[in-house]
PDB file of C-alpha atoms and ligand atoms in Angstrom:
ATOM      1  CA  MET A   1      21.994-118.894  -2.792  1.00 38.00           C
ATOM      2  CA  TRP A   2      23.015-117.486   0.552  1.00 43.00           C
ATOM      3  CA  SER A   3      20.273-116.850   3.164  1.00 39.00           C
ATOM      4  CA  THR A   4      20.635-113.799   5.353  1.00 39.00           C
ATOM      5  CA  ARG A   5      20.221-114.532   8.937  1.00 46.00           C
ATOM      6  CA  SER A   6      20.071-112.195  11.842  1.00 41.00           C
ATOM      7  CA  LEU A   7      20.279-113.389  15.508  1.00 44.00           C
ATOM      8  CA  GLY A   8      18.313-110.695  17.097  1.00 39.00           C
ATOM      9  CA  GLY A   9      16.263-113.091  19.088  1.00 35.00           C
ATOM     10  CA  PRO A  10      16.251-114.519  22.405  1.00 32.00           C
ATOM     11  CA  CYS A  11      19.496-113.115  23.858  1.00 33.00           C
ATOM     12  CA  GLY A  12      19.087-109.823  22.299  1.00 36.00           C
ATOM     13  CA  ARG A  13      18.339-106.911  24.525  1.00 36.00           C
ATOM     14  CA  PRO A  14      16.420-103.518  24.039  1.00 33.00           C
ATOM     15  CA  THR A  15      18.867-100.781  23.342  1.00 34.00           C
ATOM     16  CA  SER A  16      17.365 -98.443  26.061  1.00 33.00           C
ATOM     17  CA  ALA A  17      16.425-100.763  28.785  1.00 32.00           C
ATOM     18  CA  VAL A  18      18.751-100.836  31.751  1.00 33.00           C
ATOM     19  CA  VAL A  19      17.735-103.439  34.146  1.00 34.00           C
ATOM     20  CA  GLY A  20      19.971-102.935  37.268  1.00 35.00           C
ATOM     21  CA  HIS A  21      21.308-105.784  39.189  1.00 38.00           C
ATOM     22  CA  THR A  22      23.849-104.348  41.677  1.00 39.00           C
ATOM     23  CA  ILE A  23      26.904-106.437  42.243  1.00 41.00           C
ATOM     24  CA  GLY A  24      29.267-104.533  44.645  1.00 41.00           C
ATOM     25  CA  SER A  25      29.778-101.195  42.788  1.00 44.00           C
ATOM     26  CA  ALA A  26      28.982-102.679  39.433  1.00 47.00           C
ATOM     27  CA  LYS A  27      25.571-103.378  37.883  1.00 47.00           C
ATOM     28  CA  LEU A  28      24.536-106.334  35.584  1.00 47.00           C
ATOM     29  CA  ILE A  29      22.224-104.915  32.974  1.00 47.00           C
ATOM     30  CA  GLY A  30      20.216-106.389  30.216  1.00 42.00           C
ATOM     31  CA  ALA A  31      16.795-107.470  29.288  1.00 38.00           C
ATOM     32  CA  ARG A  32      17.241-111.169  30.208  1.00 42.00           C
ATOM     33  CA  PRO A  33      20.404-111.187  32.199  1.00 41.00           C
ATOM     34  CA  ARG A  34      21.940-114.582  32.853  1.00 45.00           C
ATOM     35  CA  PRO A  35      24.838-113.945  35.121  1.00 43.00           C
ATOM     36  CA  CYS A  36      27.270-116.694  35.840  1.00 44.00           C
ATOM     37  CA  ALA A  37      27.096-118.579  39.042  1.00 43.00           C
ATOM     38  CA  GLN A  38      29.460-116.128  40.764  1.00 43.00           C
ATOM     39  CA  LEU A  39      27.527-113.078  39.799  1.00 43.00           C
ATOM     40  CA  ARG A  40      24.316-114.729  40.791  1.00 40.00           C
ATOM     41  CA  SER A  41      25.628-115.616  44.170  1.00 38.00           C
ATOM     42  CA  LEU A  42      26.934-112.036  44.791  1.00 39.00           C
ATOM     43  CA  SER A  43      23.730-110.545  43.779  1.00 40.00           C
ATOM     44  CA  ARG A  44      21.604-112.543  46.180  1.00 40.00           C
ATOM     45  CA  PRO A  45      21.061-111.028  49.587  1.00 40.00           C
ATOM     46  CA  THR A  46      23.105-113.098  52.042  1.00 39.00           C
ATOM     47  CA  ALA A  47      22.185-113.919  55.593  1.00 43.00           C
ATOM     48  CA  THR A  48      24.932-111.526  56.759  1.00 41.00           C
ATOM     49  CA  PRO A  49      24.845-108.618  54.582  1.00 41.00           C
ATOM     50  CA  GLU A  50      27.468-106.742  56.653  1.00 47.00           C
ATOM     51  CA  THR A  51      30.153-109.277  55.608  1.00 45.00           C
ATOM     52  CA  PRO A  52      29.655-109.541  51.753  1.00 44.00           C
ATOM     53  CA  PRO A  53      31.989-111.858  49.727  1.00 43.00           C
ATOM     54  CA  HIS A  54      35.418-110.304  49.248  1.00 42.00           C
ATOM     55  CA  PRO A  55      35.424-108.897  45.760  1.00 44.00           C
ATOM     56  CA  GLN A  56      38.599-111.039  44.917  1.00 42.00           C
ATOM     57  CA  GLN A  57      36.677-114.148  45.859  1.00 40.00           C
ATOM     58  CA  ARG A  58      36.699-116.580  42.878  1.00 40.00           C
ATOM     59  CA  LEU A  59      33.891-119.071  43.177  1.00 42.00           C
ATOM     60  CA  HIS A  60      34.353-120.361  39.608  1.00 49.00           C
ATOM     61  CA  PRO A  61      37.590-120.553  37.802  1.00 55.00           C
ATOM     62  CA  ARG A  62      36.114-119.103  34.695  1.00 62.00           C
ATOM     63  CA  CYS A  63      34.394-116.226  36.291  1.00 67.00           C
ATOM     64  CA  LEU A  64      36.657-113.414  37.569  1.00 71.00           C
ATOM     65  CA  PRO A  65      35.644-110.526  39.849  1.00 82.00           C
ATOM     66  CA  ILE A  66      34.458-107.609  38.014  1.00 89.00           C
ATOM     67  CA  HIS A  67      37.244-105.167  37.201  1.00 92.00           C
ATOM     68  CA  PRO A  68      37.167-102.173  39.364  1.00 91.00           C
ATOM     69  CA  GLU A  69      36.940 -99.612  36.497  1.00 93.00           C
ATOM     70  CA  ILE A  70      33.831-101.360  34.989  1.00 92.00           C
ATOM     71  CA  ASN A  71      30.632 -99.759  35.670  1.00 90.00           C
ATOM     72  CA  ALA A  72      28.165-102.480  34.603  1.00 89.00           C
ATOM     73  CA  VAL A  73      28.250-105.962  32.931  1.00 92.00           C
ATOM     74  CA  ILE A  74      26.135-105.777  29.828  1.00 93.00           C
ATOM     75  CA  TYR A  75      26.683-109.414  28.530  1.00 94.00           C
ATOM     76  CA  SER A  76      27.980-111.926  31.044  1.00 92.00           C
ATOM     77  CA  GLU A  77      30.535-114.660  29.858  1.00 92.00           C
ATOM     78  CA  ASP A  78      27.782-117.159  29.870  1.00 92.00           C
ATOM     79  CA  VAL A  79      25.552-115.138  27.757  1.00 94.00           C
ATOM     80  CA  ILE A  80      28.224-114.409  25.318  1.00 96.00           C
ATOM     81  CA  GLU A  81      29.193-118.006  25.129  1.00 96.00           C
ATOM     82  CA  ALA A  82      25.626-119.197  24.312  1.00 96.00           C
ATOM     83  CA  ARG A  83      25.102-116.742  21.669  1.00 97.00           C
ATOM     84  CA  VAL A  84      28.492-117.281  19.976  1.00 98.00           C
ATOM     85  CA  ALA A  85      27.653-121.104  19.919  1.00 98.00           C
ATOM     86  CA  GLU A  86      24.295-120.337  18.362  1.00 98.00           C
ATOM     87  CA  MET A  87      25.894-118.093  15.614  1.00 98.00           C
ATOM     88  CA  GLY A  88      28.436-120.906  14.964  1.00 98.00           C
ATOM     89  CA  ARG A  89      25.721-123.287  14.181  1.00 98.00           C
ATOM     90  CA  LEU A  90      23.993-120.857  11.863  1.00 98.00           C
ATOM     91  CA  ILE A  91      27.044-120.264  10.042  1.00 98.00           C
ATOM     92  CA  GLY A  92      27.922-123.995   9.905  1.00 98.00           C
ATOM     93  CA  GLN A  93      24.584-124.736   8.340  1.00 97.00           C
ATOM     94  CA  ASP A  94      24.994-121.985   5.643  1.00 98.00           C
ATOM     95  CA  TYR A  95      28.605-123.110   4.727  1.00 97.00           C
ATOM     96  CA  GLN A  96      28.431-126.867   5.091  1.00 95.00           C
ATOM     97  CA  HIS A  97      29.045-127.475   1.502  1.00 93.00           C
ATOM     98  CA  THR A  98      31.545-124.766   0.955  1.00 96.00           C
ATOM     99  CA  GLU A  99      35.096-123.860   1.704  1.00 98.00           C
ATOM    100  CA  LEU A 100      35.261-120.954   3.998  1.00 98.00           C
ATOM    101  CA  LEU A 101      37.801-118.333   4.690  1.00 98.00           C
ATOM    102  CA  VAL A 102      37.025-116.543   8.166  1.00 98.00           C
ATOM    103  CA  LEU A 103      38.804-113.351   8.538  1.00 97.00           C
ATOM    104  CA  GLY A 104      38.977-111.865  11.903  1.00 97.00           C
ATOM    105  CA  VAL A 105      39.199-108.173  12.275  1.00 95.00           C
ATOM    106  CA  LEU A 106      42.109-107.160  14.577  1.00 93.00           C
ATOM    107  CA  LYS A 107      42.280-106.231  17.230  1.00 93.00           C
ATOM    108  CA  GLY A 108      38.752-106.079  18.636  1.00 95.00           C
ATOM    109  CA  ALA A 109      37.416-109.374  17.180  1.00 97.00           C
ATOM    110  CA  PHE A 110      40.309-111.607  18.144  1.00 98.00           C
ATOM    111  CA  MET A 111      38.483-113.231  21.078  1.00 98.00           C
ATOM    112  CA  PHE A 112      35.213-113.434  19.270  1.00 98.00           C
ATOM    113  CA  THR A 113      36.870-115.042  16.243  1.00 98.00           C
ATOM    114  CA  THR A 114      38.611-117.703  18.133  1.00 98.00           C
ATOM    115  CA  ASP A 115      35.449-118.701  20.012  1.00 98.00           C
ATOM    116  CA  LEU A 116      33.168-118.624  16.976  1.00 98.00           C
ATOM    117  CA  VAL A 117      35.306-120.898  14.737  1.00 98.00           C
ATOM    118  CA  ARG A 118      35.187-123.604  17.494  1.00 98.00           C
ATOM    119  CA  HIS A 119      31.378-123.554  17.036  1.00 98.00           C
ATOM    120  CA  ILE A 120      31.078-123.585  13.381  1.00 98.00           C
ATOM    121  CA  TYR A 121      29.195-126.835  12.716  1.00 97.00           C
ATOM    122  CA  PRO A 122      28.395-128.686  10.497  1.00 97.00           C
ATOM    123  CA  TYR A 123      31.897-128.236   9.373  1.00 97.00           C
ATOM    124  CA  PRO A 124      32.442-126.398   5.988  1.00 97.00           C
ATOM    125  CA  ALA A 125      34.176-128.362   3.324  1.00 97.00           C
ATOM    126  CA  SER A 126      37.219-126.591   4.485  1.00 97.00           C
ATOM    127  CA  LEU A 127      37.749-123.768   6.947  1.00 98.00           C
ATOM    128  CA  GLU A 128      40.761-121.343   6.946  1.00 98.00           C
ATOM    129  CA  VAL A 129      41.256-118.726   9.501  1.00 98.00           C
ATOM    130  CA  ASP A 130      43.250-115.527   9.125  1.00 96.00           C
ATOM    131  CA  PHE A 131      43.325-112.027  10.706  1.00 95.00           C
ATOM    132  CA  PHE A 132      44.119-108.713   9.525  1.00 94.00           C
ATOM    133  CA  LYS A 133      44.166-105.262  11.300  1.00 92.00           C
ATOM    134  CA  ALA A 134      41.629-102.482  10.489  1.00 83.00           C
ATOM    135  CA  SER A 135      41.425 -99.494  12.814  1.00 67.00           C
ATOM    136  CA  SER A 136      39.006 -96.659  12.825  1.00 64.00           C
ATOM    137  CA  TYR A 137      39.344 -95.636  16.408  1.00 52.00           C
ATOM    138  CA  GLY A 138      42.245 -93.695  18.116  1.00 47.00           C
ATOM    139  CA  SER A 139      42.326 -93.376  21.737  1.00 46.00           C
ATOM    140  CA  GLY A 140      39.047 -91.669  22.123  1.00 52.00           C
ATOM    141  CA  THR A 141      35.530 -93.122  22.136  1.00 54.00           C
ATOM    142  CA  THR A 142      34.346 -91.689  18.728  1.00 55.00           C
ATOM    143  CA  SER A 143      35.018 -92.850  15.217  1.00 54.00           C
ATOM    144  CA  SER A 144      37.801 -91.173  13.234  1.00 53.00           C
ATOM    145  CA  GLY A 145      35.805 -91.810  10.127  1.00 55.00           C
ATOM    146  CA  VAL A 146      39.064 -93.194   8.519  1.00 61.00           C
ATOM    147  CA  VAL A 147      39.562 -96.805   8.212  1.00 68.00           C
ATOM    148  CA  GLN A 148      43.074 -98.014   7.891  1.00 70.00           C
ATOM    149  CA  LEU A 149      43.791-101.454   6.532  1.00 74.00           C
ATOM    150  CA  ASP A 150      46.821-103.313   7.476  1.00 80.00           C
ATOM    151  CA  SER A 151      49.256-103.287   4.557  1.00 79.00           C
ATOM    152  CA  ALA A 152      50.881-106.566   5.619  1.00 86.00           C
ATOM    153  CA  PHE A 153      47.662-108.398   4.717  1.00 89.00           C
ATOM    154  CA  LYS A 154      47.703-110.087   1.355  1.00 90.00           C
ATOM    155  CA  LEU A 155      44.349-109.016  -0.137  1.00 90.00           C
ATOM    156  CA  GLU A 156      44.896-111.331  -3.144  1.00 93.00           C
ATOM    157  CA  SER A 157      44.384-114.359  -0.718  1.00 94.00           C
ATOM    158  CA  VAL A 158      40.709-113.703  -0.772  1.00 96.00           C
ATOM    159  CA  ALA A 159      40.311-114.104  -4.535  1.00 97.00           C
ATOM    160  CA  GLY A 160      37.692-116.683  -5.380  1.00 98.00           C
ATOM    161  CA  LYS A 161      37.052-117.412  -1.636  1.00 98.00           C
ATOM    162  CA  HIS A 162      33.955-117.499   0.415  1.00 98.00           C
ATOM    163  CA  VAL A 163      34.958-114.897   2.952  1.00 98.00           C
ATOM    164  CA  LEU A 164      33.333-114.400   6.378  1.00 98.00           C
ATOM    165  CA  LEU A 165      34.478-111.216   7.934  1.00 98.00           C
ATOM    166  CA  VAL A 166      34.248-111.313  11.724  1.00 98.00           C
ATOM    167  CA  GLU A 167      33.875-108.078  13.561  1.00 97.00           C
ATOM    168  CA  ASP A 168      33.398-106.987  17.195  1.00 96.00           C
ATOM    169  CA  ILE A 169      31.023-104.006  16.716  1.00 95.00           C
ATOM    170  CA  ILE A 170      29.119-102.387  13.845  1.00 94.00           C
ATOM    171  CA  ASP A 171      28.733 -98.771  14.835  1.00 91.00           C
ATOM    172  CA  SER A 172      28.534 -96.017  12.316  1.00 89.00           C
ATOM    173  CA  GLY A 173      28.876 -98.715   9.522  1.00 91.00           C
ATOM    174  CA  ASN A 174      31.884 -96.835   7.944  1.00 86.00           C
ATOM    175  CA  THR A 175      34.502 -99.656   8.604  1.00 87.00           C
ATOM    176  CA  PHE A 176      32.340-102.472   7.399  1.00 88.00           C
ATOM    177  CA  SER A 177      30.794-100.944   4.219  1.00 88.00           C
ATOM    178  CA  ARG A 178      34.382-100.138   3.232  1.00 85.00           C
ATOM    179  CA  LEU A 179      35.836-103.688   4.156  1.00 90.00           C
ATOM    180  CA  VAL A 180      33.151-105.404   2.379  1.00 93.00           C
ATOM    181  CA  ALA A 181      33.812-103.348  -0.807  1.00 90.00           C
ATOM    182  CA  VAL A 182      37.541-103.998  -0.452  1.00 89.00           C
ATOM    183  CA  MET A 183      37.059-107.722  -0.275  1.00 93.00           C
ATOM    184  CA  ARG A 184      34.712-107.775  -3.315  1.00 95.00           C
ATOM    185  CA  GLU A 185      37.212-105.642  -5.361  1.00 93.00           C
ATOM    186  CA  ALA A 186      39.819-108.191  -4.398  1.00 93.00           C
ATOM    187  CA  GLY A 187      37.836-110.936  -6.062  1.00 97.00           C
ATOM    188  CA  ALA A 188      36.201-112.678  -3.161  1.00 98.00           C
ATOM    189  CA  ALA A 189      33.480-115.103  -4.354  1.00 98.00           C
ATOM    190  CA  THR A 190      31.211-114.013  -1.605  1.00 98.00           C
ATOM    191  CA  VAL A 191      31.578-111.905   1.360  1.00 98.00           C
ATOM    192  CA  ARG A 192      29.451-112.036   4.475  1.00 98.00           C
ATOM    193  CA  VAL A 193      29.780-110.395   8.007  1.00 98.00           C
ATOM    194  CA  ALA A 194      29.422-111.791  11.383  1.00 98.00           C
ATOM    195  CA  ALA A 195      29.297-109.124  14.026  1.00 98.00           C
ATOM    196  CA  LEU A 196      29.068-109.807  17.587  1.00 98.00           C
ATOM    197  CA  LEU A 197      27.462-106.386  18.483  1.00 97.00           C
ATOM    198  CA  ASP A 198      25.487-103.952  16.460  1.00 96.00           C
ATOM    199  CA  LYS A 199      24.888-100.424  17.682  1.00 95.00           C
ATOM    200  CA  LYS A 200      22.037 -99.826  15.138  1.00 94.00           C
ATOM    201  CA  ALA A 201      21.132 -96.510  16.572  1.00 92.00           C
ATOM    202  CA  ARG A 202      24.597 -95.011  15.650  1.00 91.00           C
ATOM    203  CA  ARG A 203      24.480 -95.985  11.974  1.00 92.00           C
ATOM    204  CA  ARG A 204      25.635 -93.342   9.569  1.00 90.00           C
ATOM    205  CA  VAL A 205      26.209 -95.516   6.552  1.00 89.00           C
ATOM    206  CA  PRO A 206      23.604 -98.204   5.809  1.00 91.00           C
ATOM    207  CA  PHE A 207      24.916-101.577   6.662  1.00 92.00           C
ATOM    208  CA  GLU A 208      23.485-104.969   7.895  1.00 94.00           C
ATOM    209  CA  ALA A 209      25.632-107.723   9.050  1.00 96.00           C
ATOM    210  CA  ASP A 210      24.540-111.284   8.014  1.00 98.00           C
ATOM    211  CA  TYR A 211      25.014-112.802  11.430  1.00 98.00           C
ATOM    212  CA  THR A 212      24.590-110.485  14.574  1.00 98.00           C
ATOM    213  CA  GLY A 213      25.118-111.560  18.158  1.00 98.00           C
ATOM    214  CA  PHE A 214      23.338-108.650  20.074  1.00 97.00           C
ATOM    215  CA  GLU A 215      21.864-105.396  19.266  1.00 95.00           C
ATOM    216  CA  CYS A 216      23.882-103.293  21.662  1.00 91.00           C
ATOM    217  CA  PRO A 217      22.910-100.155  23.649  1.00 88.00           C
ATOM    218  CA  ASP A 218      24.423 -96.807  22.499  1.00 89.00           C
ATOM    219  CA  GLU A 219      27.135 -96.573  24.899  1.00 89.00           C
ATOM    220  CA  PHE A 220      30.908 -97.118  24.935  1.00 91.00           C
ATOM    221  CA  ILE A 221      31.628-100.641  25.808  1.00 94.00           C
ATOM    222  CA  VAL A 222      34.757-102.830  26.475  1.00 97.00           C
ATOM    223  CA  GLY A 223      35.677-106.354  27.176  1.00 97.00           C
ATOM    224  CA  TYR A 224      35.841-109.687  25.347  1.00 97.00           C
ATOM    225  CA  GLY A 225      38.489-108.357  23.056  1.00 98.00           C
ATOM    226  CA  ILE A 226      37.035-104.802  22.737  1.00 97.00           C
ATOM    227  CA  ASP A 227      39.188-102.062  24.174  1.00 96.00           C
ATOM    228  CA  TYR A 228      39.167 -98.405  25.327  1.00 95.00           C
ATOM    229  CA  ALA A 229      42.591 -96.966  24.718  1.00 93.00           C
ATOM    230  CA  GLU A 230      43.991-100.655  24.504  1.00 95.00           C
ATOM    231  CA  LYS A 231      42.733-101.494  27.861  1.00 96.00           C
ATOM    232  CA  TYR A 232      40.039-104.115  29.044  1.00 97.00           C
ATOM    233  CA  ARG A 233      40.507-106.526  25.997  1.00 98.00           C
ATOM    234  CA  ASN A 234      41.157-109.324  28.429  1.00 96.00           C
ATOM    235  CA  LEU A 235      37.793-109.131  30.323  1.00 95.00           C
ATOM    236  CA  PRO A 236      35.748-112.299  29.735  1.00 94.00           C
ATOM    237  CA  TYR A 237      32.440-110.272  29.856  1.00 94.00           C
ATOM    238  CA  ILE A 238      31.340-107.140  27.977  1.00 95.00           C
ATOM    239  CA  GLY A 239      30.585-104.001  30.099  1.00 94.00           C
ATOM    240  CA  SER A 240      30.765-100.176  30.099  1.00 93.00           C
ATOM    241  CA  VAL A 241      33.597 -98.228  31.813  1.00 92.00           C
ATOM    242  CA  ARG A 242      33.031 -96.004  34.806  1.00 91.00           C
ATOM    243  CA  GLU A 243      32.777 -92.406  33.587  1.00 89.00           C
ATOM    244  CA  GLU A 244      35.828 -91.233  35.528  1.00 90.00           C
ATOM    245  CA  PHE A 245      38.190 -93.575  33.710  1.00 89.00           C
ATOM    246  CA  ILE A 246      37.189 -92.126  30.244  1.00 85.00           C
ATOM    247  CA  ARG A 247      38.912 -89.173  28.993  1.00 79.00           C
ATOM    248  CA  HIS A 248      36.691 -86.665  27.318  1.00 69.00           C
TER     249      HIS A 248
HETATM  250  P1  IMP B 301      32.246 -98.124  12.712  1.00 94.30           P
HETATM  251  O1  IMP B 301      33.140 -97.742  11.349  1.00 94.30           O
HETATM  252  O2  IMP B 301      31.794 -96.693  13.201  1.00 94.30           O
HETATM  253  O3  IMP B 301      31.144 -98.946  12.482  1.00 94.30           O
HETATM  254  O4  IMP B 301      33.211 -98.607  13.725  1.00 94.30           O
HETATM  255  C1  IMP B 301      33.292 -99.871  14.266  1.00 94.30           C
HETATM  256  C2  IMP B 301      34.492-100.075  15.101  1.00 94.30           C
HETATM  257  O5  IMP B 301      34.598 -99.140  15.900  1.00 94.30           O
HETATM  258  C3  IMP B 301      34.507-101.321  15.849  1.00 94.30           C
HETATM  259  O6  IMP B 301      35.030-102.342  15.042  1.00 94.30           O
HETATM  260  C4  IMP B 301      35.258-101.052  17.077  1.00 94.30           C
HETATM  261  O7  IMP B 301      36.540-101.242  16.799  1.00 94.30           O
HETATM  262  C5  IMP B 301      34.970 -99.589  17.222  1.00 94.30           C
HETATM  263  N1  IMP B 301      33.906 -99.321  18.228  1.00 94.30           N
HETATM  264  C6  IMP B 301      32.655 -98.923  18.048  1.00 94.30           C
HETATM  265  N2  IMP B 301      32.007 -98.837  19.154  1.00 94.30           N
HETATM  266  C7  IMP B 301      32.954 -99.077  20.132  1.00 94.30           C
HETATM  267  C8  IMP B 301      32.734 -99.342  21.551  1.00 94.30           C
HETATM  268  O8  IMP B 301      31.714 -99.074  22.145  1.00 94.30           O
HETATM  269  N3  IMP B 301      33.828 -99.632  22.280  1.00 94.30           N
HETATM  270  C9  IMP B 301      34.999 -99.864  21.588  1.00 94.30           C
HETATM  271  N4  IMP B 301      35.096 -99.870  20.306  1.00 94.30           N
HETATM  272  C10 IMP B 301      34.119 -99.490  19.543  1.00 94.30           C
HETATM  273 MG1   MG B 302      36.906-103.207  15.206  1.00 94.30          MG
END
């Protein structure tokens, strides 16, 4: 039998708390922020505050300056990396004697999926990776309520397989309650869901992911594959967009 796991533990953060660490014009927020080395150094008072580090200064090759349109970093690259590794280990334990088909949902989960599969250990008996496109958002910040599945994806490929759907965010629950049903109808042996972020406060359809990275505050977020109007997917951290860059 499959066991249901949630990762709402040590790295999760309360949905309402906003702990401000000012970094230039951006804030690092979270209950237990663990900013990367560059962010730590930028947030420390310096001996010469009148000459702060230049925003384009790169102290660590993996830690880029904060994007000028980002208001606050909610999950830093380090925090995401640690959590994704933890999720991979739990998934590995659950599937170690099983063949596994990991299905990343495009486009938002592309980065999360590629990082997650690298951490799935113990190794399943076999592990296949595929992606398909599902969209429920246009260029705004609210759900259209309609889930569109990529017609190019061969649904019959899931028949008889143990499927792990990998998603960036569970929000209203519309997309995922629909996707899980579609996979079951297509004959998947089992269907489970790994979601990096869960906006529980916004649920309209009851839905629980089997593996959750973080419970996320109820705000529109971007980065680490997640977009606003196709922008910001490249950011290595997850943050919120400055109000003036969001169209209402
Ligand atoms: P749901 O059907 O409302 O659960 O929609 C989930 C999908 O909405 C996610 O896969 C994202 O693509 C998108 N989404 C939800 N919240 C956000 C956000 O804060 N930023 C960007 N996309 C979001
Ligand atoms: Mg999505």
